[in-house]
């Protein structure tokens, strides 16, 4: 049975554009100054320049070749600049610092919770950073529950519970907190062949 996400994802990308009009979706109006801060004279604190409109946190084995590909294509059609590790991560550079910088310099973080999301310590570390940016930088966060229920993520049941049991003690509490915070946000529930 083929999975049909394209109509749903185009709607999702459109909704993101409508819900977050501050994206400045047209390339001509975007300012991409890497690592610089701009000072708005009407504000007393500096604001970080955004390199990307969207950072998508996802578990590759669950979503890379189907859902994520459709989502990124939908973003492209809407001229939403999404960070892509396969294109934006310079060869020979460390993955960790580059991804953390991409999270910090994105206006919105989209977290795609899938069945195996919590089995990746890197996904959970990304989520901790995303929720930190939400608190400190007022970054918008949009969860997508992809073939997993919101309650499984929120209450950390099933494979989420198993994954956390096997995690390093010094990180598990931060992972639990980030999962609860993100799962408490209003998001999208997406299943194959579902059209909004």
Tab-separated table of N, CA and C in Angstrom, residues 21-185:
chain	number	residue	atom	x	y	z
A	21	UNK	N	3.477	34.036	9.937
A	21	UNK	CA	3.735	34.968	8.848
A	21	UNK	C	5.075	35.690	8.987
A	22	UNK	N	5.656	35.672	10.166
A	22	UNK	CA	6.929	36.349	10.360
A	22	UNK	C	8.075	35.647	9.639
A	23	UNK	N	7.789	34.537	8.969
A	23	UNK	CA	8.844	33.827	8.251
A	23	UNK	C	9.491	34.684	7.168
A	24	UNK	N	8.748	35.608	6.588
A	24	UNK	CA	9.315	36.365	5.475
A	24	UNK	C	9.664	35.404	4.360
A	25	UNK	N	8.661	34.755	3.788
A	25	UNK	CA	8.865	33.598	2.930
A	25	UNK	C	9.573	33.869	1.611
A	26	UNK	N	9.664	35.062	1.196
A	26	UNK	CA	10.273	35.295	-0.102
A	26	UNK	C	11.758	35.579	0.063
A	27	UNK	N	12.547	34.880	-0.729
A	27	UNK	CA	13.999	34.921	-0.606
A	27	UNK	C	14.538	36.343	-0.675
A	28	UNK	N	13.916	37.194	-1.461
A	28	UNK	CA	14.406	38.565	-1.604
A	28	UNK	C	14.302	39.351	-0.315
A	29	UNK	N	13.393	38.960	0.564
A	29	UNK	CA	13.221	39.707	1.796
A	29	UNK	C	13.962	39.091	2.967
A	30	UNK	N	14.580	37.942	2.743
A	30	UNK	CA	15.279	37.281	3.836
A	30	UNK	C	16.686	37.833	3.973
A	31	UNK	N	17.134	37.971	5.196
A	31	UNK	CA	18.505	38.364	5.466
A	31	UNK	C	19.216	37.151	6.027
A	32	UNK	N	20.257	36.734	5.361
A	32	UNK	CA	21.003	35.553	5.815
A	32	UNK	C	22.425	35.967	6.149
A	33	UNK	N	22.622	36.504	7.333
A	33	UNK	CA	23.942	36.918	7.778
A	33	UNK	C	24.426	35.914	8.803
A	34	UNK	N	25.323	35.076	8.392
A	34	UNK	CA	25.776	33.990	9.243
A	34	UNK	C	26.497	34.507	10.480
A	35	UNK	N	25.988	34.086	11.648
A	35	UNK	CA	26.659	34.358	12.905
A	35	UNK	C	26.642	35.802	13.358
A	36	UNK	N	25.877	36.686	12.741
A	36	UNK	CA	25.860	38.077	13.155
A	36	UNK	C	24.608	38.370	13.945
A	37	UNK	N	24.687	39.382	14.760
A	37	UNK	CA	23.506	39.846	15.478
A	37	UNK	C	23.122	41.208	14.935
A	38	UNK	N	21.843	41.447	14.782
A	38	UNK	CA	21.340	42.750	14.370
A	38	UNK	C	20.755	43.430	15.594
A	39	UNK	N	20.923	44.715	15.675
A	39	UNK	CA	20.359	45.445	16.796
A	39	UNK	C	19.228	46.311	16.272
A	40	UNK	N	18.053	46.076	16.761
A	40	UNK	CA	16.887	46.887	16.431
A	40	UNK	C	16.907	48.062	17.401
A	41	UNK	N	16.952	49.255	16.870
A	41	UNK	CA	17.075	50.428	17.749
A	41	UNK	C	15.871	50.609	18.648
A	42	UNK	N	14.731	49.996	18.315
A	42	UNK	CA	13.557	50.117	19.174
A	42	UNK	C	13.591	49.117	20.333
A	43	UNK	N	14.518	48.189	20.279
A	43	UNK	CA	14.649	47.194	21.346
A	43	UNK	C	15.967	47.390	22.069
A	44	UNK	N	16.001	47.011	23.315
A	44	UNK	CA	17.236	47.176	24.076
A	44	UNK	C	18.114	45.929	24.015
A	45	UNK	N	17.609	44.837	23.436
A	45	UNK	CA	18.405	43.618	23.360
A	45	UNK	C	18.640	43.238	21.904
A	46	UNK	N	19.817	42.665	21.594
A	46	UNK	CA	20.101	42.267	20.220
A	46	UNK	C	19.253	41.060	19.825
A	47	UNK	N	18.950	40.976	18.539
A	47	UNK	CA	18.201	39.829	18.037
A	47	UNK	C	19.091	39.040	17.086
A	48	UNK	N	18.968	37.743	17.114
A	48	UNK	CA	19.774	36.866	16.282
A	48	UNK	C	19.212	36.828	14.874
A	49	UNK	N	20.082	36.944	13.892
A	49	UNK	CA	19.667	36.823	12.507
A	49	UNK	C	19.381	35.361	12.217
A	50	UNK	N	18.301	35.118	11.523
A	50	UNK	CA	17.916	33.747	11.223
A	50	UNK	C	18.489	33.312	9.885
A	51	UNK	N	19.223	32.240	9.914
A	51	UNK	CA	19.794	31.653	8.701
A	51	UNK	C	18.755	30.798	7.971
A	52	UNK	N	17.890	30.153	8.747
A	52	UNK	CA	16.883	29.243	8.180
A	52	UNK	C	15.506	29.629	8.698
A	53	UNK	N	14.498	29.320	7.905
A	53	UNK	CA	13.124	29.501	8.353
A	53	UNK	C	12.724	28.348	9.267
A	54	UNK	N	13.125	27.124	8.893
A	54	UNK	CA	12.683	25.926	9.599
A	54	UNK	C	13.832	24.953	9.808
A	55	UNK	N	13.883	24.392	11.001
A	55	UNK	CA	14.754	23.249	11.287
A	55	UNK	C	13.827	22.079	11.566
A	56	UNK	N	14.026	20.972	10.865
A	56	UNK	CA	13.190	19.790	11.056
A	56	UNK	C	13.993	18.732	11.804
A	57	UNK	N	13.498	18.364	12.982
A	57	UNK	CA	14.110	17.287	13.769
A	57	UNK	C	13.323	16.015	13.476
A	58	UNK	N	14.016	14.973	13.039
A	58	UNK	CA	13.345	13.758	12.609
A	58	UNK	C	14.251	12.543	12.844
A	59	UNK	N	13.655	11.377	12.871
A	59	UNK	CA	14.388	10.113	12.962
A	59	UNK	C	14.496	9.562	11.552
A	60	UNK	N	15.700	9.538	11.027
A	60	UNK	CA	15.924	9.169	9.631
A	60	UNK	C	15.337	7.840	9.222
A	61	UNK	N	15.501	6.823	10.042
A	61	UNK	CA	15.012	5.502	9.646
A	61	UNK	C	13.495	5.469	9.500
A	62	UNK	N	12.792	6.372	10.158
A	62	UNK	CA	11.327	6.414	10.072
A	62	UNK	C	10.826	7.323	8.949
A	63	UNK	N	11.576	8.370	8.638
A	63	UNK	CA	10.983	9.428	7.809
A	63	UNK	C	11.836	9.938	6.650
A	64	UNK	N	13.104	9.616	6.595
A	64	UNK	CA	14.001	10.279	5.637
A	64	UNK	C	13.539	10.148	4.184
A	65	UNK	N	13.158	8.963	3.735
A	65	UNK	CA	12.863	8.776	2.315
A	65	UNK	C	11.397	8.965	1.951
A	66	UNK	N	10.537	9.150	2.918
A	66	UNK	CA	9.130	9.339	2.556
A	66	UNK	C	8.614	10.656	3.111
A	67	UNK	N	8.210	10.683	4.346
A	67	UNK	CA	7.588	11.860	4.940
A	67	UNK	C	8.471	13.096	4.842
A	68	UNK	N	9.722	12.999	5.278
A	68	UNK	CA	10.594	14.173	5.289
A	68	UNK	C	10.839	14.690	3.873
A	69	UNK	N	10.990	13.799	2.919
A	69	UNK	CA	11.202	14.223	1.537
A	69	UNK	C	10.004	15.024	1.024
A	70	UNK	N	8.801	14.549	1.317
A	70	UNK	CA	7.599	15.279	0.907
A	70	UNK	C	7.495	16.617	1.631
A	71	UNK	N	7.800	16.630	2.913
A	71	UNK	CA	7.722	17.862	3.693
A	71	UNK	C	8.694	18.909	3.150
A	72	UNK	N	9.928	18.511	2.886
A	72	UNK	CA	10.912	19.464	2.370
A	72	UNK	C	10.528	19.955	0.977
A	73	UNK	N	9.952	19.083	0.158
A	73	UNK	CA	9.488	19.513	-1.165
A	73	UNK	C	8.355	20.529	-1.022
A	74	UNK	N	7.468	20.298	-0.062
A	74	UNK	CA	6.377	21.255	0.186
A	74	UNK	C	6.943	22.590	0.668
A	75	UNK	N	7.952	22.561	1.535
A	75	UNK	CA	8.593	23.804	1.961
A	75	UNK	C	9.211	24.524	0.763
A	76	UNK	N	9.883	23.778	-0.103
A	76	UNK	CA	10.492	24.393	-1.290
A	76	UNK	C	9.438	25.104	-2.136
A	77	UNK	N	8.300	24.457	-2.336
A	77	UNK	CA	7.234	25.066	-3.147
A	77	UNK	C	6.723	26.358	-2.513
A	78	UNK	N	6.762	26.438	-1.186
A	78	UNK	CA	6.296	27.631	-0.477
A	78	UNK	C	7.440	28.615	-0.200
A	79	UNK	N	8.618	28.310	-0.730
A	79	UNK	CA	9.823	29.142	-0.540
A	79	UNK	C	10.181	29.313	0.930
A	80	UNK	N	9.997	28.257	1.670
A	80	UNK	CA	10.392	28.221	3.078
A	80	UNK	C	11.767	27.570	3.127
A	81	UNK	N	12.752	28.290	3.640
A	81	UNK	CA	14.127	27.782	3.674
A	81	UNK	C	14.309	26.874	4.882
A	82	UNK	N	14.434	25.582	4.613
A	82	UNK	CA	14.608	24.591	5.674
A	82	UNK	C	16.050	24.126	5.707
A	83	UNK	N	16.577	23.937	6.903
A	83	UNK	CA	17.922	23.376	7.051
A	83	UNK	C	17.903	21.931	6.567
A	84	UNK	N	18.920	21.561	5.797
A	84	UNK	CA	19.040	20.195	5.286
A	84	UNK	C	20.439	19.696	5.587
A	85	UNK	N	20.522	18.676	6.412
A	85	UNK	CA	21.843	18.168	6.760
A	85	UNK	C	22.562	17.599	5.543
A	86	UNK	N	21.813	17.090	4.563
A	86	UNK	CA	22.449	16.530	3.378
A	86	UNK	C	22.997	17.605	2.440
A	87	UNK	N	22.528	18.852	2.574
A	87	UNK	CA	23.001	19.941	1.710
A	87	UNK	C	23.743	21.026	2.477
A	88	UNK	N	23.255	21.355	3.680
A	88	UNK	CA	23.796	22.498	4.418
A	88	UNK	C	24.944	22.155	5.355
A	89	UNK	N	25.151	20.886	5.619
A	89	UNK	CA	26.238	20.478	6.515
A	89	UNK	C	27.512	20.318	5.689
A	90	UNK	N	28.488	21.203	5.904
A	90	UNK	CA	29.723	21.117	5.120
A	90	UNK	C	30.451	19.795	5.364
A	91	UNK	N	30.955	19.211	4.293
A	91	UNK	CA	31.711	17.962	4.383
A	91	UNK	C	32.939	18.169	5.258
A	92	UNK	N	33.221	17.187	6.087
A	92	UNK	CA	34.394	17.243	6.943
A	92	UNK	C	34.198	17.996	8.240
A	93	UNK	N	33.020	18.570	8.462
A	93	UNK	CA	32.738	19.308	9.688
A	93	UNK	C	32.044	18.396	10.676
A	94	UNK	N	32.188	18.705	11.956
A	94	UNK	CA	31.510	17.933	12.991
A	94	UNK	C	30.014	18.146	12.898
A	95	UNK	N	29.258	17.061	13.018
A	95	UNK	CA	27.810	17.143	12.899
A	95	UNK	C	27.200	17.892	14.079
A	96	UNK	N	27.595	17.572	15.292
A	96	UNK	CA	26.982	18.142	16.490
A	96	UNK	C	26.917	19.653	16.515
A	97	UNK	N	28.055	20.344	16.496
A	97	UNK	CA	28.027	21.809	16.570
A	97	UNK	C	27.285	22.462	15.412
A	98	UNK	N	27.417	21.914	14.214
A	98	UNK	CA	26.725	22.481	13.049
A	98	UNK	C	25.206	22.376	13.199
A	99	UNK	N	24.722	21.214	13.669
A	99	UNK	CA	23.276	21.052	13.844
A	99	UNK	C	22.756	21.948	14.959
A	100	UNK	N	23.497	22.071	16.038
A	100	UNK	CA	23.064	22.937	17.138
A	100	UNK	C	22.992	24.392	16.677
A	101	UNK	N	23.959	24.808	15.862
A	101	UNK	CA	23.938	26.173	15.314
A	101	UNK	C	22.732	26.352	14.385
A	102	UNK	N	22.430	25.329	13.589
A	102	UNK	CA	21.277	25.406	12.688
A	102	UNK	C	19.983	25.546	13.478
A	103	UNK	N	19.878	24.849	14.595
A	103	UNK	CA	18.687	24.967	15.445
A	103	UNK	C	18.573	26.397	15.964
A	104	UNK	N	19.673	26.924	16.486
A	104	UNK	CA	19.667	28.273	17.059
A	104	UNK	C	19.327	29.346	16.037
A	105	UNK	N	19.705	29.140	14.785
A	105	UNK	CA	19.513	30.173	13.768
A	105	UNK	C	18.295	29.901	12.875
A	106	UNK	N	17.359	29.099	13.372
A	106	UNK	CA	16.109	28.838	12.655
A	106	UNK	C	14.967	29.545	13.371
A	107	UNK	N	14.035	30.065	12.602
A	107	UNK	CA	12.879	30.749	13.190
A	107	UNK	C	11.924	29.764	13.849
A	108	UNK	N	11.739	28.625	13.201
A	108	UNK	CA	10.782	27.620	13.665
A	108	UNK	C	11.477	26.270	13.706
A	109	UNK	N	11.138	25.477	14.697
A	109	UNK	CA	11.583	24.084	14.744
A	109	UNK	C	10.354	23.199	14.584
A	110	UNK	N	10.430	22.285	13.649
A	110	UNK	CA	9.382	21.284	13.455
A	110	UNK	C	9.950	19.971	13.974
A	111	UNK	N	9.271	19.391	14.947
A	111	UNK	CA	9.727	18.135	15.538
A	111	UNK	C	8.797	17.027	15.056
A	112	UNK	N	9.347	16.102	14.299
A	112	UNK	CA	8.565	14.995	13.764
A	112	UNK	C	8.736	13.803	14.704
A	113	UNK	N	7.761	13.648	15.610
A	113	UNK	CA	7.796	12.506	16.514
A	113	UNK	C	7.306	11.284	15.750
A	114	UNK	N	8.145	10.283	15.668
A	114	UNK	CA	7.804	9.030	14.998
A	114	UNK	C	8.101	7.887	15.967
A	115	UNK	N	7.763	6.701	15.561
A	115	UNK	CA	7.880	5.545	16.445
A	115	UNK	C	9.274	5.417	17.070
A	116	UNK	N	10.312	5.599	16.279
A	116	UNK	CA	11.675	5.391	16.770
A	116	UNK	C	12.418	6.670	17.126
A	117	UNK	N	11.704	7.797	17.209
A	117	UNK	CA	12.361	9.079	17.503
A	117	UNK	C	13.200	8.996	18.783
A	118	UNK	N	12.624	8.439	19.838
A	118	UNK	CA	13.315	8.420	21.134
A	118	UNK	C	14.437	7.397	21.200
A	119	UNK	N	14.570	6.541	20.194
A	119	UNK	CA	15.681	5.579	20.205
A	119	UNK	C	16.983	6.228	19.752
A	120	UNK	N	16.894	7.458	19.285
A	120	UNK	CA	18.082	8.191	18.857
A	120	UNK	C	18.466	9.214	19.921
A	121	UNK	N	19.614	9.018	20.526
A	121	UNK	CA	20.065	9.990	21.525
A	121	UNK	C	20.301	11.348	20.854
A	122	UNK	N	20.696	11.331	19.575
A	122	UNK	CA	20.907	12.605	18.895
A	122	UNK	C	19.588	13.350	18.719
A	123	UNK	N	18.506	12.644	18.339
A	123	UNK	CA	17.194	13.302	18.220
A	123	UNK	C	16.791	13.916	19.551
A	124	UNK	N	16.999	13.184	20.621
A	124	UNK	CA	16.615	13.690	21.947
A	124	UNK	C	17.472	14.887	22.349
A	125	UNK	N	18.759	14.863	22.003
A	125	UNK	CA	19.618	16.015	22.275
A	125	UNK	C	19.170	17.230	21.455
A	126	UNK	N	18.781	16.992	20.180
A	126	UNK	CA	18.240	18.083	19.361
A	126	UNK	C	17.000	18.667	20.025
A	127	UNK	N	16.132	17.791	20.511
A	127	UNK	CA	14.890	18.244	21.138
A	127	UNK	C	15.172	19.104	22.367
A	128	UNK	N	16.146	18.711	23.167
A	128	UNK	CA	16.526	19.512	24.338
A	128	UNK	C	16.973	20.903	23.885
A	129	UNK	N	17.776	20.963	22.836
A	129	UNK	CA	18.253	22.249	22.307
A	129	UNK	C	17.093	23.073	21.750
A	130	UNK	N	16.179	22.419	21.049
A	130	UNK	CA	15.011	23.111	20.488
A	130	UNK	C	14.176	23.737	21.595
A	131	UNK	N	13.914	22.981	22.642
A	131	UNK	CA	13.094	23.512	23.722
A	131	UNK	C	13.830	24.618	24.482
A	132	UNK	N	15.140	24.532	24.555
A	132	UNK	CA	15.945	25.608	25.150
A	132	UNK	C	15.807	26.874	24.303
A	133	UNK	N	15.867	26.727	22.967
A	133	UNK	CA	15.715	27.882	22.076
A	133	UNK	C	14.307	28.456	22.156
A	134	UNK	N	13.326	27.612	22.407
A	134	UNK	CA	11.959	28.104	22.589
A	134	UNK	C	11.896	29.006	23.816
A	135	UNK	N	12.516	28.570	24.903
A	135	UNK	CA	12.492	29.348	26.144
A	135	UNK	C	13.346	30.610	26.045
A	136	UNK	N	14.561	30.486	25.527
A	136	UNK	CA	15.508	31.593	25.563
A	136	UNK	C	15.421	32.540	24.363
A	137	UNK	N	15.086	32.003	23.204
A	137	UNK	CA	15.083	32.800	21.978
A	137	UNK	C	13.681	33.005	21.406
A	138	UNK	N	12.683	32.504	22.125
A	138	UNK	CA	11.291	32.604	21.692
A	138	UNK	C	11.059	31.952	20.327
A	139	UNK	N	11.793	30.874	20.082
A	139	UNK	CA	11.638	30.128	18.836
A	139	UNK	C	10.291	29.402	18.848
A	140	UNK	N	9.597	29.407	17.717
A	140	UNK	CA	8.338	28.668	17.601
A	140	UNK	C	8.646	27.190	17.384
A	141	UNK	N	7.858	26.331	18.018
A	141	UNK	CA	8.056	24.889	17.897
A	141	UNK	C	6.727	24.267	17.494
A	142	UNK	N	6.771	23.451	16.441
A	142	UNK	CA	5.577	22.778	15.962
A	142	UNK	C	5.825	21.264	15.948
A	143	UNK	N	5.162	20.523	16.836
A	143	UNK	CA	5.309	19.068	16.796
A	143	UNK	C	4.392	18.438	15.751
A	144	UNK	N	4.892	17.391	15.129
A	144	UNK	CA	4.100	16.561	14.237
A	144	UNK	C	4.165	15.150	14.803
A	145	UNK	N	3.021	14.567	15.033
A	145	UNK	CA	2.954	13.204	15.566
A	145	UNK	C	2.701	12.282	14.381
A	146	UNK	N	3.780	11.682	13.899
A	146	UNK	CA	3.781	10.890	12.683
A	146	UNK	C	3.664	9.410	13.036
A	147	UNK	N	2.475	8.874	12.863
A	147	UNK	CA	2.202	7.462	13.159
A	147	UNK	C	2.518	7.090	14.613
A	148	UNK	N	2.434	8.080	15.492
A	148	UNK	CA	2.574	7.857	16.932
A	148	UNK	C	1.623	8.835	17.620
A	149	UNK	N	0.988	8.402	18.683
A	149	UNK	CA	0.017	9.284	19.335
A	149	UNK	C	0.718	10.288	20.242
A	150	UNK	N	0.075	11.412	20.394
A	150	UNK	CA	0.595	12.466	21.258
A	150	UNK	C	0.744	11.949	22.691
A	151	UNK	N	-0.192	11.128	23.147
A	151	UNK	CA	-0.133	10.625	24.529
A	151	UNK	C	1.061	9.704	24.750
A	152	UNK	N	1.461	8.948	23.729
A	152	UNK	CA	2.637	8.075	23.864
A	152	UNK	C	3.887	8.924	24.113
A	153	UNK	N	3.984	10.049	23.400
A	153	UNK	CA	5.141	10.938	23.576
A	153	UNK	C	5.037	11.662	24.915
A	154	UNK	N	3.888	12.231	25.196
A	154	UNK	CA	3.688	13.009	26.420
A	154	UNK	C	3.933	12.173	27.673
A	155	UNK	N	3.364	10.975	27.690
A	155	UNK	CA	3.478	10.107	28.864
A	155	UNK	C	4.673	9.160	28.778
A	156	UNK	N	5.407	9.247	27.674
A	156	UNK	CA	6.602	8.439	27.459
A	156	UNK	C	6.312	6.959	27.703
A	157	UNK	N	5.404	6.457	26.873
A	157	UNK	CA	5.003	5.060	26.951
A	157	UNK	C	5.612	4.286	25.788
A	158	UNK	N	5.425	2.976	25.809
A	158	UNK	CA	5.841	2.070	24.739
A	158	UNK	C	7.325	2.237	24.439
A	159	UNK	N	7.683	2.418	23.168
A	159	UNK	CA	9.098	2.478	22.803
A	159	UNK	C	9.785	3.710	23.383
A	160	UNK	N	9.013	4.773	23.651
A	160	UNK	CA	9.603	5.963	24.277
A	160	UNK	C	10.080	5.630	25.695
A	161	UNK	N	9.299	4.846	26.421
A	161	UNK	CA	9.694	4.433	27.773
A	161	UNK	C	10.930	3.553	27.722
A	162	UNK	N	10.943	2.603	26.795
A	162	UNK	CA	12.086	1.696	26.661
A	162	UNK	C	13.368	2.465	26.330
A	163	UNK	N	13.267	3.406	25.403
A	163	UNK	CA	14.441	4.175	24.994
A	163	UNK	C	15.006	4.991	26.150
A	164	UNK	N	14.129	5.575	26.953
A	164	UNK	CA	14.597	6.384	28.079
A	164	UNK	C	15.217	5.534	29.178
A	165	UNK	N	14.736	4.319	29.321
A	165	UNK	CA	15.332	3.417	30.324
A	165	UNK	C	16.778	3.090	30.002
A	166	UNK	N	17.110	3.085	28.722
A	166	UNK	CA	18.465	2.733	28.292
A	166	UNK	C	19.374	3.938	28.102
A	167	UNK	N	18.861	5.127	28.366
A	167	UNK	CA	19.652	6.339	28.146
A	167	UNK	C	20.619	6.633	29.278
A	168	UNK	N	21.622	7.475	28.997
A	168	UNK	CA	22.576	7.863	30.035
A	168	UNK	C	21.883	8.677	31.131
A	169	UNK	N	22.171	8.340	32.365
A	169	UNK	CA	21.507	8.949	33.514
A	169	UNK	C	21.624	10.468	33.502
A	170	UNK	N	22.780	10.992	33.077
A	170	UNK	CA	22.975	12.443	33.107
A	170	UNK	C	22.128	13.188	32.069
A	171	UNK	N	21.536	12.479	31.098
A	171	UNK	CA	20.733	13.132	30.068
A	171	UNK	C	19.239	12.824	30.166
A	172	UNK	N	18.878	11.719	30.772
A	172	UNK	CA	17.499	11.239	30.740
A	172	UNK	C	16.503	12.261	31.287
A	173	UNK	N	16.821	12.928	32.386
A	173	UNK	CA	15.878	13.909	32.945
A	173	UNK	C	15.621	15.059	31.973
A	174	UNK	N	16.678	15.538	31.298
A	174	UNK	CA	16.507	16.601	30.303
A	174	UNK	C	15.678	16.104	29.125
A	175	UNK	N	15.895	14.867	28.697
A	175	UNK	CA	15.117	14.296	27.601
A	175	UNK	C	13.641	14.198	27.982
A	176	UNK	N	13.380	13.695	29.206
A	176	UNK	CA	11.992	13.556	29.669
A	176	UNK	C	11.276	14.915	29.681
A	177	UNK	N	11.946	15.913	30.225
A	177	UNK	CA	11.364	17.253	30.309
A	177	UNK	C	11.074	17.808	28.919
A	178	UNK	N	12.041	17.675	28.001
A	178	UNK	CA	11.864	18.192	26.644
A	178	UNK	C	10.726	17.469	25.927
A	179	UNK	N	10.625	16.155	26.090
A	179	UNK	CA	9.529	15.400	25.470
A	179	UNK	C	8.175	15.882	25.979
A	180	UNK	N	8.075	16.077	27.286
A	180	UNK	CA	6.804	16.537	27.860
A	180	UNK	C	6.453	17.941	27.367
A	181	UNK	N	7.431	18.841	27.373
A	181	UNK	CA	7.178	20.212	26.925
A	181	UNK	C	6.724	20.242	25.468
A	182	UNK	N	7.420	19.505	24.623
A	182	UNK	CA	7.093	19.517	23.194
A	182	UNK	C	5.754	18.843	22.918
A	183	UNK	N	5.493	17.731	23.591
A	183	UNK	CA	4.242	17.002	23.363
A	183	UNK	C	3.032	17.759	23.901
A	184	UNK	N	3.246	18.704	24.795
A	184	UNK	CA	2.155	19.526	25.312
A	184	UNK	C	1.774	20.660	24.366
A	185	UNK	N	2.574	20.885	23.328
A	185	UNK	CA	2.282	21.935	22.363
A	185	UNK	C	1.239	21.443	21.360
